Amino acid sequence: MTRIEPIALSAEETEWIGLYLQKITTDQMQLFLAFVTGSTVLPAGGYDALKITIRKVASTVIAKDGLPQSHTCFSILDMPSYSSQEMLAKQFTTAIEW
């Protein structure tokens, strides 16, 4: 079995994700939650109880600027490197609205 080791997110990428989540609509946030966790609602404890892991993966797993992938059983979002904040937003939106 192949083990994929995640790559640390840069401070810039972490900021881009935060900005994306701040800018999306309530409906898109529900889609994002469903994409990552399999549920459109927050857990009983709200955002504080929400445990999502976002991992950056190598370009051999997901091509640069590609669509993110999720693992809903474990609330994990795997993302590639993105060339810009705009590309991250475009690809995240495409993935959640698919």
Protein backbone atom coordinates (compact mmCIF):
# COMPACT_ATOMS: atom_id res chain seq x y z
CA MET A 1 0.00 0.00 0.00
CA THR A 2 1.31 3.46 -0.89
CA ARG A 3 1.49 5.98 1.91
CA ILE A 4 1.07 9.63 0.95
CA GLU A 5 2.83 12.04 3.25
CA PRO A 6 1.23 15.47 3.27
CA ILE A 7 3.31 18.58 2.68
CA ALA A 8 2.97 21.48 5.12
CA LEU A 9 0.74 24.32 3.98
CA SER A 10 2.54 27.63 3.61
CA ALA A 11 1.37 30.67 5.55
CA GLU A 12 0.18 32.13 2.24
CA GLU A 13 -1.89 29.05 1.40
CA THR A 14 -3.40 29.01 4.88
CA GLU A 15 -4.37 32.67 4.40
CA TRP A 16 -5.89 31.93 0.97
CA ILE A 17 -8.06 29.17 2.46
CA GLY A 18 -9.20 31.48 5.26
CA LEU A 19 -10.06 34.24 2.79
CA TYR A 20 -11.97 31.79 0.61
CA LEU A 21 -14.04 30.54 3.54
CA GLN A 22 -14.78 34.12 4.63
CA LYS A 23 -15.98 35.14 1.15
CA ILE A 24 -18.26 32.24 0.22
CA THR A 25 -22.02 32.37 0.72
CA THR A 26 -23.92 30.42 3.37
CA ASP A 27 -25.10 28.01 0.67
CA GLN A 28 -21.54 27.51 -0.52
CA MET A 29 -20.39 26.92 3.07
CA GLN A 30 -22.97 24.14 3.33
CA LEU A 31 -21.63 22.68 0.08
CA PHE A 32 -18.07 22.96 1.40
CA LEU A 33 -19.07 21.15 4.61
CA ALA A 34 -20.81 18.44 2.59
CA PHE A 35 -17.78 18.08 0.30
CA VAL A 36 -15.35 17.65 3.19
CA THR A 37 -17.46 16.01 5.91
CA GLY A 38 -20.46 14.49 4.14
CA SER A 39 -22.84 16.68 6.19
CA THR A 40 -24.31 20.10 5.37
CA VAL A 41 -24.68 21.07 9.03
CA LEU A 42 -22.20 21.85 11.77
CA PRO A 43 -21.73 19.37 14.61
CA ALA A 44 -23.55 20.00 17.91
CA GLY A 45 -20.70 22.13 19.26
CA GLY A 46 -20.66 24.43 16.21
CA TYR A 47 -17.45 25.58 14.55
CA ASP A 48 -15.44 24.78 17.68
CA ALA A 49 -16.43 21.11 17.38
CA LEU A 50 -15.74 20.94 13.64
CA LYS A 51 -12.55 19.02 12.98
CA ILE A 52 -11.39 19.27 9.37
CA THR A 53 -7.89 18.38 8.24
CA ILE A 54 -6.55 20.17 5.16
CA ARG A 55 -3.46 18.59 3.65
CA LYS A 56 -1.33 19.70 0.74
CA VAL A 57 -0.28 16.77 -1.40
CA ALA A 58 2.49 16.33 -3.95
CA SER A 59 1.93 17.14 -7.61
CA THR A 60 2.28 13.43 -8.37
CA VAL A 61 -0.99 12.90 -6.47
CA ILE A 62 -2.97 15.95 -7.62
CA ALA A 63 -1.60 18.16 -10.41
CA LYS A 64 -0.71 21.76 -9.55
CA ASP A 65 -3.83 23.94 -9.75
CA GLY A 66 -5.99 20.79 -9.84
CA LEU A 67 -9.24 20.12 -8.02
CA PRO A 68 -9.06 19.34 -4.31
CA GLN A 69 -10.12 15.87 -3.17
CA SER A 70 -11.99 14.97 -0.01
CA HIS A 71 -12.25 11.96 2.27
CA THR A 72 -15.58 12.47 4.02
CA CYS A 73 -15.24 9.56 6.46
CA PHE A 74 -12.27 11.33 8.04
CA SER A 75 -13.14 14.99 7.19
CA ILE A 76 -9.93 15.40 5.21
CA LEU A 77 -9.41 17.77 2.28
CA ASP A 78 -6.37 17.10 0.09
CA MET A 79 -5.25 20.01 -2.05
CA PRO A 80 -2.43 20.57 -4.52
CA SER A 81 -0.26 23.65 -4.79
CA TYR A 82 -2.09 26.61 -6.28
CA SER A 83 -0.47 29.35 -8.31
CA SER A 84 -2.74 32.06 -6.88
CA GLN A 85 -5.55 32.78 -4.46
CA GLU A 86 -7.89 33.14 -7.44
CA MET A 87 -7.00 29.66 -8.72
CA LEU A 88 -7.57 28.15 -5.28
CA ALA A 89 -10.99 29.83 -5.06
CA LYS A 90 -11.92 28.72 -8.59
CA GLN A 91 -10.95 25.10 -7.98
CA PHE A 92 -12.51 24.89 -4.51
CA THR A 93 -15.76 26.35 -5.88
CA THR A 94 -15.75 23.96 -8.84
CA ALA A 95 -15.24 21.02 -6.49
CA ILE A 96 -17.99 21.95 -4.03
CA GLU A 97 -20.52 22.88 -6.71
CA TRP A 98 -19.88 19.82 -8.90
